[in-house]
mmCIF file of C-alpha atoms and ligand atoms in Angstrom:
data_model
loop_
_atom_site.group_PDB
_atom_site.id
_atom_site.type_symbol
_atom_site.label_atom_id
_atom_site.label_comp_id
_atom_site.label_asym_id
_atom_site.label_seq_id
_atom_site.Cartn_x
_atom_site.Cartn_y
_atom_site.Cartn_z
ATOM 1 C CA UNK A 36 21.292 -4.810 28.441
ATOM 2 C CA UNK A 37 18.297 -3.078 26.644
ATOM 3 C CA UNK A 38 18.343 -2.062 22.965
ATOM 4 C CA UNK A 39 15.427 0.121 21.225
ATOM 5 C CA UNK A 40 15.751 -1.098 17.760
ATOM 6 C CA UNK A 41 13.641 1.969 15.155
ATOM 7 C CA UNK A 42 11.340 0.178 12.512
ATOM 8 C CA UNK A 43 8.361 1.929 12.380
ATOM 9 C CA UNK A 44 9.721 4.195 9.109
ATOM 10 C CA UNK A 45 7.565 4.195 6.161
ATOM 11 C CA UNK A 46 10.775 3.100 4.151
ATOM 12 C CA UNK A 47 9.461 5.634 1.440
ATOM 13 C CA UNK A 48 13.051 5.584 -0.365
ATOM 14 C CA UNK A 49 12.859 1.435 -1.364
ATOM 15 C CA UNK A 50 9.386 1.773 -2.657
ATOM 16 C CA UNK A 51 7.959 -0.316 -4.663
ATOM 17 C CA UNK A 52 9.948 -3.143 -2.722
ATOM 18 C CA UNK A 53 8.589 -1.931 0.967
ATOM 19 C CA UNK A 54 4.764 -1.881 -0.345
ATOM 20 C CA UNK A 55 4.845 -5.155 0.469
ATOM 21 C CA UNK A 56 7.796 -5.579 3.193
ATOM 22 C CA UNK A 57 8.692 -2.967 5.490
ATOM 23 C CA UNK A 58 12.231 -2.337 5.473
ATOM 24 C CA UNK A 59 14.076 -3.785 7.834
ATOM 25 C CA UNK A 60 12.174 -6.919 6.836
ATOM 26 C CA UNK A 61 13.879 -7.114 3.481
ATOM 27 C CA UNK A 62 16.354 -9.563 3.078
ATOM 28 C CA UNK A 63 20.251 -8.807 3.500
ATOM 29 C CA UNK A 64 22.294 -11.936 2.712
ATOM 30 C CA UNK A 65 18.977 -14.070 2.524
ATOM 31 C CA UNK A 66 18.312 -13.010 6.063
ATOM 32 C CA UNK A 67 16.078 -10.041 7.116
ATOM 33 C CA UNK A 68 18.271 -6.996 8.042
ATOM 34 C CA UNK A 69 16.547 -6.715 11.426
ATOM 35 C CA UNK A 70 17.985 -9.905 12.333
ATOM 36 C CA UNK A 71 20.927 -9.246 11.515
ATOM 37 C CA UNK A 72 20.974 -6.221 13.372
ATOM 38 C CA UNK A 73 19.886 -7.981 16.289
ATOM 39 C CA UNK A 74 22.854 -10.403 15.920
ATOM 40 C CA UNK A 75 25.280 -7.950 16.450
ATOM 41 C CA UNK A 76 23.575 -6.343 18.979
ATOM 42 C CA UNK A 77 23.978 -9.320 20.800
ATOM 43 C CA UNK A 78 27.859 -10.097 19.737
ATOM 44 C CA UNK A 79 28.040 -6.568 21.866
ATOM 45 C CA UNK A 80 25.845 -7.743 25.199
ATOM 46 C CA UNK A 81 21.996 -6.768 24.434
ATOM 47 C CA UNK A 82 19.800 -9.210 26.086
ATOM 48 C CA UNK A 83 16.851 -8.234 25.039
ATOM 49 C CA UNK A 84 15.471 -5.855 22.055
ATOM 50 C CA UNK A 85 12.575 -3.320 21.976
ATOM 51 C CA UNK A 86 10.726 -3.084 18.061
ATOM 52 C CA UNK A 87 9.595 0.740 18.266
ATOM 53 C CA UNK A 88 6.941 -0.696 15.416
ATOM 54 C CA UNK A 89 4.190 1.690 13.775
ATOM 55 C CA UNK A 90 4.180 0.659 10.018
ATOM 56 C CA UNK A 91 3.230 -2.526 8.838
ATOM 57 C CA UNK A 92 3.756 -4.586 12.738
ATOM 58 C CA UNK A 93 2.372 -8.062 11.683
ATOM 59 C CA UNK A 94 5.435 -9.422 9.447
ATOM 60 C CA UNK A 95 7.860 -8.503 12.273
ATOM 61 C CA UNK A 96 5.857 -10.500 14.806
ATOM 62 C CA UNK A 97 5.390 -13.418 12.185
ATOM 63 C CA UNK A 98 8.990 -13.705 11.864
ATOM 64 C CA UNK A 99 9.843 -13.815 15.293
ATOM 65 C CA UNK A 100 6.653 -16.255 16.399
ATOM 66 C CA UNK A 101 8.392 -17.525 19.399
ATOM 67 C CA UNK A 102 9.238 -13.587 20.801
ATOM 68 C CA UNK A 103 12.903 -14.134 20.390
ATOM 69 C CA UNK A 104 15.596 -13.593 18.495
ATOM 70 C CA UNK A 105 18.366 -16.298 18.529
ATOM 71 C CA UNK A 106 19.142 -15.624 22.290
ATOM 72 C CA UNK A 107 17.576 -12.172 22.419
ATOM 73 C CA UNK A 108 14.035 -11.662 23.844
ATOM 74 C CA UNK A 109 12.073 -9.601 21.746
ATOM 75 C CA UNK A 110 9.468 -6.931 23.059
ATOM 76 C CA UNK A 111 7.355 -5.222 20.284
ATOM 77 C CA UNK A 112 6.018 -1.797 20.951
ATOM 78 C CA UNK A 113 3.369 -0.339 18.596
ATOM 79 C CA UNK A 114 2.772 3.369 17.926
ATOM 80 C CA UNK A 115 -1.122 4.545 17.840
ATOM 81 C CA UNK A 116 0.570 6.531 15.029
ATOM 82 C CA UNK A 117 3.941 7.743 13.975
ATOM 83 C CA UNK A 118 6.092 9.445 16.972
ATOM 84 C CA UNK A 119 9.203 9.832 14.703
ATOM 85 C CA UNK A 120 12.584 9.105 16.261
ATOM 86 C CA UNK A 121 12.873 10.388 19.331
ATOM 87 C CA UNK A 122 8.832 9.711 20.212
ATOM 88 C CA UNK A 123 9.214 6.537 19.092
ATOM 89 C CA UNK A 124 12.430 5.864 21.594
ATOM 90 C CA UNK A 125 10.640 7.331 24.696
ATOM 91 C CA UNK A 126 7.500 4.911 23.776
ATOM 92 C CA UNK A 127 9.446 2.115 23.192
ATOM 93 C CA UNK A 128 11.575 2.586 26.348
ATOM 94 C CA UNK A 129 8.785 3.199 28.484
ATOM 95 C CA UNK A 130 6.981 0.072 27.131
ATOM 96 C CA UNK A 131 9.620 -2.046 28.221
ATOM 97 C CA UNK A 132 10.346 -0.492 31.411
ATOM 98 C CA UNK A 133 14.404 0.389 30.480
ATOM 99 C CA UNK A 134 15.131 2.531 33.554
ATOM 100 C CA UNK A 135 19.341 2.108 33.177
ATOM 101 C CA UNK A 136 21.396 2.545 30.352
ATOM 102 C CA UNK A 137 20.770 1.414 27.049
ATOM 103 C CA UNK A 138 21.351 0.874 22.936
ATOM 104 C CA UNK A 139 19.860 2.463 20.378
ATOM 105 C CA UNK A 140 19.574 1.569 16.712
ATOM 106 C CA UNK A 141 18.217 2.913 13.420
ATOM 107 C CA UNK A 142 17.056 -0.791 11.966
ATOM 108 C CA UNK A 143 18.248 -0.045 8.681
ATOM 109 C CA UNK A 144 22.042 0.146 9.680
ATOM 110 C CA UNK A 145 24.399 -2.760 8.525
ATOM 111 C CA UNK A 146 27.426 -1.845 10.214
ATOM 112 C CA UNK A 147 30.692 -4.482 11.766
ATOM 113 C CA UNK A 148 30.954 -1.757 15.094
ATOM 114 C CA UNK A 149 31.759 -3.819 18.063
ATOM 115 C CA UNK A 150 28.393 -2.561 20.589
ATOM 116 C CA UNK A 151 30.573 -3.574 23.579
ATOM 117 C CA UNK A 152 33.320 -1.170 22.363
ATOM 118 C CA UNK A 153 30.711 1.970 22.034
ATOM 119 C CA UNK A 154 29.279 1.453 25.439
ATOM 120 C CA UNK A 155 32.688 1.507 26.913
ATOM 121 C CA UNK A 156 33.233 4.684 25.336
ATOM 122 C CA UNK A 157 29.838 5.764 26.437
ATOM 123 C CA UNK A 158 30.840 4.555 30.410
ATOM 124 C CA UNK A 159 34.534 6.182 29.827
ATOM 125 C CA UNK A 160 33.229 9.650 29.175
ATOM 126 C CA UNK A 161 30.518 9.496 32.184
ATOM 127 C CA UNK A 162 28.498 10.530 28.667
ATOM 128 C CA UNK A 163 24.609 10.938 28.445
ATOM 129 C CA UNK A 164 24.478 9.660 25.419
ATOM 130 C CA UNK A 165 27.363 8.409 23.121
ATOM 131 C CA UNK A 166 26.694 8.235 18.905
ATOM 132 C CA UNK A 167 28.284 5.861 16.948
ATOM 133 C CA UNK A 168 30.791 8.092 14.309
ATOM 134 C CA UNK A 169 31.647 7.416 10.607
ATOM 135 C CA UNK A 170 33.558 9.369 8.548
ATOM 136 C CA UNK A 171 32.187 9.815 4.665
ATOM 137 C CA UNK A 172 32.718 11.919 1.931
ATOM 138 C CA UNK A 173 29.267 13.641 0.994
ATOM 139 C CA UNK A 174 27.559 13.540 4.992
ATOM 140 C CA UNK A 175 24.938 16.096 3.948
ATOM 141 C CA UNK A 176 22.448 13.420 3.381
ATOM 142 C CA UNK A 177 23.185 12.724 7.657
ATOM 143 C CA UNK A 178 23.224 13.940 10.983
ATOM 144 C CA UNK A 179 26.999 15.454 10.798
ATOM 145 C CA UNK A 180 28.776 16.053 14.277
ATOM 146 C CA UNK A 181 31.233 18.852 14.954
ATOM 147 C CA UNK A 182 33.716 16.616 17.318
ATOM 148 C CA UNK A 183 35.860 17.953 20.096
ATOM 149 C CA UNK A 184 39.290 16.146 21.156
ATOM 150 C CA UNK A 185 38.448 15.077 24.429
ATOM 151 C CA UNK A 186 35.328 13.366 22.631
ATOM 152 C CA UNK A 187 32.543 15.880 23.151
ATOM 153 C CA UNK A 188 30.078 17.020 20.330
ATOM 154 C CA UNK A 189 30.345 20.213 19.886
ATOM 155 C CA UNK A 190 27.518 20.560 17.720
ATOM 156 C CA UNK A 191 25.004 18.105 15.770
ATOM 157 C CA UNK A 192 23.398 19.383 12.523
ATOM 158 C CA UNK A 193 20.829 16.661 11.008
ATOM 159 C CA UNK A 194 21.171 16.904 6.635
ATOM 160 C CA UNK A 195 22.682 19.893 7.004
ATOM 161 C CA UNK A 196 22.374 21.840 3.195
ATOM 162 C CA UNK A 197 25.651 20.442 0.804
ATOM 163 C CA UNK A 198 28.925 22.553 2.034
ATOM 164 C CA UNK A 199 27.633 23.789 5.949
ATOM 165 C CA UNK A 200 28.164 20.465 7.061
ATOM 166 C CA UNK A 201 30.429 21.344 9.958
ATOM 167 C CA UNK A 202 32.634 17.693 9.685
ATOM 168 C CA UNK A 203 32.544 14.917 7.315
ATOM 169 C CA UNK A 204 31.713 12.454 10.745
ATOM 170 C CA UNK A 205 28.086 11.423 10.534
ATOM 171 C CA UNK A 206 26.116 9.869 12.901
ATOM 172 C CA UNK A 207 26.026 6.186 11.959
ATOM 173 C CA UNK A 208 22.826 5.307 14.288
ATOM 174 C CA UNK A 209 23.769 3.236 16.742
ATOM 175 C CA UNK A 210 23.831 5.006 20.158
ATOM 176 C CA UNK A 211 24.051 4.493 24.017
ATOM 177 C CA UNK A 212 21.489 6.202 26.026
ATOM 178 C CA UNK A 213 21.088 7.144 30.003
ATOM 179 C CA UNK A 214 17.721 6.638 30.903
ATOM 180 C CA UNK A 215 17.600 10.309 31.746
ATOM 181 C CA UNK A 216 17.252 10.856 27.716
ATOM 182 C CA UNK A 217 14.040 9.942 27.947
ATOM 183 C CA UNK A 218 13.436 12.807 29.759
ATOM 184 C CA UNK A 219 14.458 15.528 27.659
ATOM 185 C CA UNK A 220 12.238 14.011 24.974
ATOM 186 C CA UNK A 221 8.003 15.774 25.402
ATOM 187 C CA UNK A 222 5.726 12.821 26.033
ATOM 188 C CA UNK A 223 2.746 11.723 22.943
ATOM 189 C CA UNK A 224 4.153 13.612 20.413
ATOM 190 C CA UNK A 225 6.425 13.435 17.363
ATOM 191 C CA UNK A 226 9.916 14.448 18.491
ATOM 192 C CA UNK A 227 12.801 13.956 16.476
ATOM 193 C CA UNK A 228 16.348 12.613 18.331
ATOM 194 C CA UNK A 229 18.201 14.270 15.693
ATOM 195 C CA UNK A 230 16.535 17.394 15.269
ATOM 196 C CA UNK A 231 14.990 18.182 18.815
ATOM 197 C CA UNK A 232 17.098 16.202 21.681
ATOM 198 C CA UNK A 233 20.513 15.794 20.428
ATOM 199 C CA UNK A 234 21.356 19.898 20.152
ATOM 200 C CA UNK A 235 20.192 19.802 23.830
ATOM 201 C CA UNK A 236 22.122 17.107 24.611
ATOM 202 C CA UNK A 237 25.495 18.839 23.281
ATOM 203 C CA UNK A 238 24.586 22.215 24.606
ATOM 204 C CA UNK A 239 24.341 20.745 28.174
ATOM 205 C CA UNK A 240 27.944 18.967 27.531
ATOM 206 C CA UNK A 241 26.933 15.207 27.661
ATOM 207 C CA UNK A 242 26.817 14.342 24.177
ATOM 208 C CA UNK A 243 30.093 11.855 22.803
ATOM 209 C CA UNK A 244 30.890 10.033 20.052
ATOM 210 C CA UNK A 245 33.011 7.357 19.015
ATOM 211 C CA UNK A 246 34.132 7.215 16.021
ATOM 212 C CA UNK A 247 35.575 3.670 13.863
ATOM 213 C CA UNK A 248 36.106 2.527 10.694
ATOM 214 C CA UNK A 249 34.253 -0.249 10.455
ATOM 215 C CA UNK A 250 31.818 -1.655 7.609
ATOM 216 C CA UNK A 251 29.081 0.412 7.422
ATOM 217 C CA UNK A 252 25.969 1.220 5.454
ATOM 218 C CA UNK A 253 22.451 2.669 5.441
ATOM 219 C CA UNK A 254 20.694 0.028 3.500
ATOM 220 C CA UNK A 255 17.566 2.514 3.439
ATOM 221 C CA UNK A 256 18.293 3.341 -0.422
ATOM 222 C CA UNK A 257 18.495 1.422 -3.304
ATOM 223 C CA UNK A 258 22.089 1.748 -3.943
ATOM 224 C CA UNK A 259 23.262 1.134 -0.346
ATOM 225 C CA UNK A 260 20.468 -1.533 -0.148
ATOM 226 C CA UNK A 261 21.654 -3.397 -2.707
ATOM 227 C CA UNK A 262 25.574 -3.087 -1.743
ATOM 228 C CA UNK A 263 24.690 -4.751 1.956
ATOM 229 C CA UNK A 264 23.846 -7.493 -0.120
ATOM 230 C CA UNK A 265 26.549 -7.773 -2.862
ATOM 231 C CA UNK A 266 28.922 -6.803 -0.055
ATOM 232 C CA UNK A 267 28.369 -10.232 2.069
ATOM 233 C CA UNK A 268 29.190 -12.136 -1.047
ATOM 234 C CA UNK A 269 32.656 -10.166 -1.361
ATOM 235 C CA UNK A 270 33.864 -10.898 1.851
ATOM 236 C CA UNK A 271 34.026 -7.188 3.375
ATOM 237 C CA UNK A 272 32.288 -8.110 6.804
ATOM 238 C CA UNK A 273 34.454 -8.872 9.314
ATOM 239 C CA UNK A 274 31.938 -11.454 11.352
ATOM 240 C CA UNK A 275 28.903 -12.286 8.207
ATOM 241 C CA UNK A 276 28.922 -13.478 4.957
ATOM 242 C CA UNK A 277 26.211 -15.115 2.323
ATOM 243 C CA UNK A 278 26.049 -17.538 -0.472
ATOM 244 C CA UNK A 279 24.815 -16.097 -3.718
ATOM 245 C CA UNK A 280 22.219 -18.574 -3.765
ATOM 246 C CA UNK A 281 20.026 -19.052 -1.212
ATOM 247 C CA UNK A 282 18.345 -22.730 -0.846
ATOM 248 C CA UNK A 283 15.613 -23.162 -2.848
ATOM 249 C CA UNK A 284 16.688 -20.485 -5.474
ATOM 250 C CA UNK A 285 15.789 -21.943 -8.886
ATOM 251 C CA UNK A 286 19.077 -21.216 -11.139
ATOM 252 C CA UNK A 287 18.780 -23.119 -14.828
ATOM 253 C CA UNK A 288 22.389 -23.726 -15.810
ATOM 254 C CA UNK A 289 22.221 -22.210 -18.515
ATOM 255 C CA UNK A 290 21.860 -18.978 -16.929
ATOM 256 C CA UNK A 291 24.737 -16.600 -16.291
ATOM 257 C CA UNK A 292 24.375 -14.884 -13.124
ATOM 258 C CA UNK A 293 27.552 -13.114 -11.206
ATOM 259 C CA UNK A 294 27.810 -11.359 -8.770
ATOM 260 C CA UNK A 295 23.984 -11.519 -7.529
ATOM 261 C CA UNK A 296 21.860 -12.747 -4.445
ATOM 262 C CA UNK A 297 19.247 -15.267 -5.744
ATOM 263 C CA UNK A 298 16.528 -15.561 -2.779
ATOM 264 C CA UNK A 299 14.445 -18.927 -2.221
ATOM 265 C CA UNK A 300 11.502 -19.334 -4.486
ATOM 266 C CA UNK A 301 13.313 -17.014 -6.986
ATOM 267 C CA UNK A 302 13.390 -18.382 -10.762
ATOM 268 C CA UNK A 303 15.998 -17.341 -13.184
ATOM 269 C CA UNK A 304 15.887 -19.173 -16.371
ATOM 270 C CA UNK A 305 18.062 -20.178 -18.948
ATOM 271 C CA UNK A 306 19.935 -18.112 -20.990
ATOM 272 C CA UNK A 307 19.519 -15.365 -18.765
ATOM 273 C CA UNK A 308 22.708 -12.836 -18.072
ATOM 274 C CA UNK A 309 21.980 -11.072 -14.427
ATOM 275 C CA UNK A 310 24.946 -9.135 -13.006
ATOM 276 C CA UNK A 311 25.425 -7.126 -10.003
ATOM 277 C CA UNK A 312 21.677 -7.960 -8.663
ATOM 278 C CA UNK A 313 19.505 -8.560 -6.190
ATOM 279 C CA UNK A 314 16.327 -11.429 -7.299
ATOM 280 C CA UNK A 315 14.449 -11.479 -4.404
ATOM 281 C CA UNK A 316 12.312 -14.321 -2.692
ATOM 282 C CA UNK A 317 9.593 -15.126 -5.170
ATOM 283 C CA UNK A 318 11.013 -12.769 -8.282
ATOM 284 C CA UNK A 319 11.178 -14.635 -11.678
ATOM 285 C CA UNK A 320 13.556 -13.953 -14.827
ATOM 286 C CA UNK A 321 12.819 -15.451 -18.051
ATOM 287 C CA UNK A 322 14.511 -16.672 -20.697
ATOM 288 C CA UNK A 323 16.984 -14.868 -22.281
ATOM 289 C CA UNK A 324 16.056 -11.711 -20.104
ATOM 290 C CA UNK A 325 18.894 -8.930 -18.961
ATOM 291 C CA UNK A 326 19.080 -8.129 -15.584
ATOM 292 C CA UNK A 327 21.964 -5.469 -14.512
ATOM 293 C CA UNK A 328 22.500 -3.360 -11.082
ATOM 294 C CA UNK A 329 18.909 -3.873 -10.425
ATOM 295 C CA UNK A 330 16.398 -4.991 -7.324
ATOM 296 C CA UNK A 331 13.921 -7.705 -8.544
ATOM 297 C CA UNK A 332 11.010 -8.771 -6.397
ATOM 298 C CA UNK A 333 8.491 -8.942 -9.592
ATOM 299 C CA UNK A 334 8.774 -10.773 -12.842
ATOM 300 C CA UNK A 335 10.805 -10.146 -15.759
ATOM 301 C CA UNK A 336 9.677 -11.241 -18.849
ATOM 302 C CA UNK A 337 11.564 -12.948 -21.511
ATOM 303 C CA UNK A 338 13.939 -11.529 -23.634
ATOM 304 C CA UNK A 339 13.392 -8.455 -21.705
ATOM 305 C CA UNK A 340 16.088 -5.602 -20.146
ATOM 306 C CA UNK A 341 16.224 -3.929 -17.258
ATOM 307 C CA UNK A 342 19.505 -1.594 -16.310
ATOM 308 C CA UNK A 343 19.402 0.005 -12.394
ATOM 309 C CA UNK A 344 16.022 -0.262 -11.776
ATOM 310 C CA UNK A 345 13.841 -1.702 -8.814
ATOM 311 C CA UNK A 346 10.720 -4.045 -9.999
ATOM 312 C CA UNK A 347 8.173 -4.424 -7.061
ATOM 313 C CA UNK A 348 6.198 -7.559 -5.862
ATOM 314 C CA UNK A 349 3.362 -6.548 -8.226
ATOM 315 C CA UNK A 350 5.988 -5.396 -10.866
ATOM 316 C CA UNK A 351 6.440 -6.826 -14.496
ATOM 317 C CA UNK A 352 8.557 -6.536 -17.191
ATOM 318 C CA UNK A 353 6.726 -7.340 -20.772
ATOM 319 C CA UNK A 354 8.602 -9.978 -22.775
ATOM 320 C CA UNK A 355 10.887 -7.739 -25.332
ATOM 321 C CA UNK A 356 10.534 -4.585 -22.870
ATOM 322 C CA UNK A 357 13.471 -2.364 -21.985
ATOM 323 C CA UNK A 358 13.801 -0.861 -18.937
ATOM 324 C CA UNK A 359 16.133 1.525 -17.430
ATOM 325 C CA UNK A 360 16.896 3.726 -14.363
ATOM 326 C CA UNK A 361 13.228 3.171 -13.097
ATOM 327 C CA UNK A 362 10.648 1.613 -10.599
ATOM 328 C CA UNK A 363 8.109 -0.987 -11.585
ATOM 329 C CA UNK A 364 5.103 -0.806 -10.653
ATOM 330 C CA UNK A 365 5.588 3.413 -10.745
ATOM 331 C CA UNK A 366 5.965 5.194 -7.722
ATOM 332 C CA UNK A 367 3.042 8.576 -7.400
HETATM 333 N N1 GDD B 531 8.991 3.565 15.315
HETATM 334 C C1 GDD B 531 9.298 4.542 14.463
HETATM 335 N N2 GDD B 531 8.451 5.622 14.355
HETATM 336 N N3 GDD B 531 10.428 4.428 13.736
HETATM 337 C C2 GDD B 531 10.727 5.428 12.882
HETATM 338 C C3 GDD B 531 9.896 6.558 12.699
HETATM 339 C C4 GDD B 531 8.693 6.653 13.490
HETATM 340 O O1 GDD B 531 7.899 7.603 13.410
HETATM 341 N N4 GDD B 531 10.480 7.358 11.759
HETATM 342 C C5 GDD B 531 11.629 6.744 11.387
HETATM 343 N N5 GDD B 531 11.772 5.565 12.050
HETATM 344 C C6 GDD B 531 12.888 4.607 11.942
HETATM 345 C C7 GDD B 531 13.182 4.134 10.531
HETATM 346 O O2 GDD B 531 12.447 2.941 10.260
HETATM 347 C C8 GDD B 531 14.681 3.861 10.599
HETATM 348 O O3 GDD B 531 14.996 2.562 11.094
HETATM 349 C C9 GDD B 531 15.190 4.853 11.620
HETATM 350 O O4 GDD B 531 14.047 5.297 12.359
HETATM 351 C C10 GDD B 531 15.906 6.057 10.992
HETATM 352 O O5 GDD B 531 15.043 6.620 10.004
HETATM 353 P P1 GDD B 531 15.546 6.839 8.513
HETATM 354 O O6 GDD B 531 14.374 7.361 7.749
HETATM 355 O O7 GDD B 531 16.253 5.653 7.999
HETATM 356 O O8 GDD B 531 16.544 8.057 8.745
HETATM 357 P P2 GDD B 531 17.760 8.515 7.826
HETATM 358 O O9 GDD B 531 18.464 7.343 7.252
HETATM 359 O O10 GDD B 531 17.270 9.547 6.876
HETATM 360 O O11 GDD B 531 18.703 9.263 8.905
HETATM 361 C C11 GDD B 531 19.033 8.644 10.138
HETATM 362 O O12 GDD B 531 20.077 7.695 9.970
HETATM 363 C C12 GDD B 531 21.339 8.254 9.538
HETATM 364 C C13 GDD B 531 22.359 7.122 9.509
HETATM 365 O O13 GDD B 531 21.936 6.089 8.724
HETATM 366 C C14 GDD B 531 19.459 9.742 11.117
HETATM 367 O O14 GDD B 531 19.616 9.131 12.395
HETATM 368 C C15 GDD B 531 20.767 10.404 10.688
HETATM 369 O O15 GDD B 531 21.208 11.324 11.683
HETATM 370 C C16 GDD B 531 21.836 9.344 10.484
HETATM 371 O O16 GDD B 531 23.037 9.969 9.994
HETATM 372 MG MG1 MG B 532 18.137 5.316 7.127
#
């Protein structure tokens, strides 16, 4: 089976970190997300996987310099310029040649869903298109579904305004398409799946979910970025977890670190204290420097601190500096 895999977003919300990365490029568990996305996506049956690319292309086909995945066979698809969601579905799917049923997925998802069990659903309801379902307590930053008992949605409202949401089941981003989606969606132009072809899809009856309890997160903020992460050390996946350090981390010991991810090339020095972090490939710490709930991809100078607060590839912390609840280099 086919998947359409979404990566051409600008990943505005983890600037500075996605100047230089795009998002589903960043590491989760010292591996990119995308691949492990893909890795589930082929625990659940997809074959072969469609990169709906626009932004930043080149590190996705560096990574993958053989066209494949583990045993998936990648296809990349490249946007003359930004489609949006449901543009960049019908390009993708039409680059490839799907013509039968097929995955979607947002590539910023980390999520345990078995794929295998959502397109059983999907074939069960003789749907058009199922949507993976997730029940959370504030859905207004999401596309919220108003779900019938037989299965049907009733109605899908994308970031509906705080207290109209019409359910507190969101749309997770993993879907199952007929082919006859890509139909409904107007060719060359931006569409949006959320906005412009899912209403349609409910109004005319077809549109299901299936909704689990599984693991899941939208690692496309900091936050929820940096909980993907510290959640693989904790043991809350049910098939993935990670080693705090990856090899070729540089850890003095005489540094404290707990609860972090220390990517290769990364330098933390001694008498360091870094806590519920993420030191990215290539980030350094220096000595004596505080690190706390923070994403490090720069350098942090010594003796410095730096509370909740994302430091960019070109990103440094002055020796002495404090730094709190911000973003290094600034974001305009
Ligand atoms: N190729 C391409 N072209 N990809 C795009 C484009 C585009 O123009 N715009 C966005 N994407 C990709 C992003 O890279 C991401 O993987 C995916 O589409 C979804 O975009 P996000 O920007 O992450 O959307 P969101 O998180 O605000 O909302 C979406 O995900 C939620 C669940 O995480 C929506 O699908 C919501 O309905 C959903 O609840
Ligand atoms: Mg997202």
């Amino acid at each position: 089976m086919h998947a359409v895999v979404l990566v051409g977003g600008f990943g505005t919300r983890l600037r500075p970190l996605t100047n230089t990365i795009p998002k589903p490029m960043l590491p989760v568990g010292h591996e990119p997300m995308i691949a492990r996305l893909i890795g589930r996506l082929a625990r659940g049956g997809v074959t072969d996987v469609v990169l709906a690319l626009g932004f930043k292309p080149e590190p996705f086909m560096e990574a993958f310099p053989d066209g494949r995945c583990g045993d998936v066979v990648l296809h990349y698809a490249v946007e003359p310029e930004p489609l949006d969601t449901g543009g960049a579905i019908r390009f993708a799917a039409l680059h490839a040649g799907i013509d039968d049923t097929f995955v979607v997925a947002n590539g910023d998802v980390m999520t345990d869903l078995d794929v295998a069990g959502l397109v059983a659903a999907h074939r069960r309801h003789g749907a058009e298109a199922t949507l993976h379902l997730i029940g959370v307590d504030d859905p207004s930053a999401f596309g919220v579904v108003d779900l019938a008992d037989d299965g049907s949605v009733r109605q899908f409202v994308e970031k509906p305004a705080r207290g109209t949401e019409p359910s507190n089941l969101i749309n997770a981003g993993t879907y199952v398409f007929e082919a006859s989606v890509l139909d409904r969606i107007p060719a060359e132009q931006r569409v949006s799946i959320e906005r412009d072809v899912f209403p349609l899809v409910a109004d005319a009856g077809r549109l299901f979910g299936y909704s689990t309890d599984d693991y899941w997160i939208d690692a496309g903020v900091p936050d929820f970025y940096r909980a993907a992460n510290l959640d693989l050390l904790s043991g809350k996946r049910a098939h993935e977890s990670a080693e705090a350090f990856a090899p070729g981390a540089i850890v003095d010991p005489q540094a404290t670190v707990s609860n972090t991810l220390v990517g290769a090339g990364a330098r933390i020095a001694a008498g360091t204290t870094v806590v519920d972090s993420v030191i990215l490939p290539g980030a350094v710490i220096e000595e004596r420097a505080q690190v706390e709930s923070s994403l490090v991809m720069g350098r942090v100078g010594a003796d410095a601190t730096v509370i909740e607060s994302i430091i960019g590839a070109d990103g440094v912390v002055a020796a002495d500096d404090h730094l709190a609840y911000s973003t290094l280099p600034d974001l305009d």
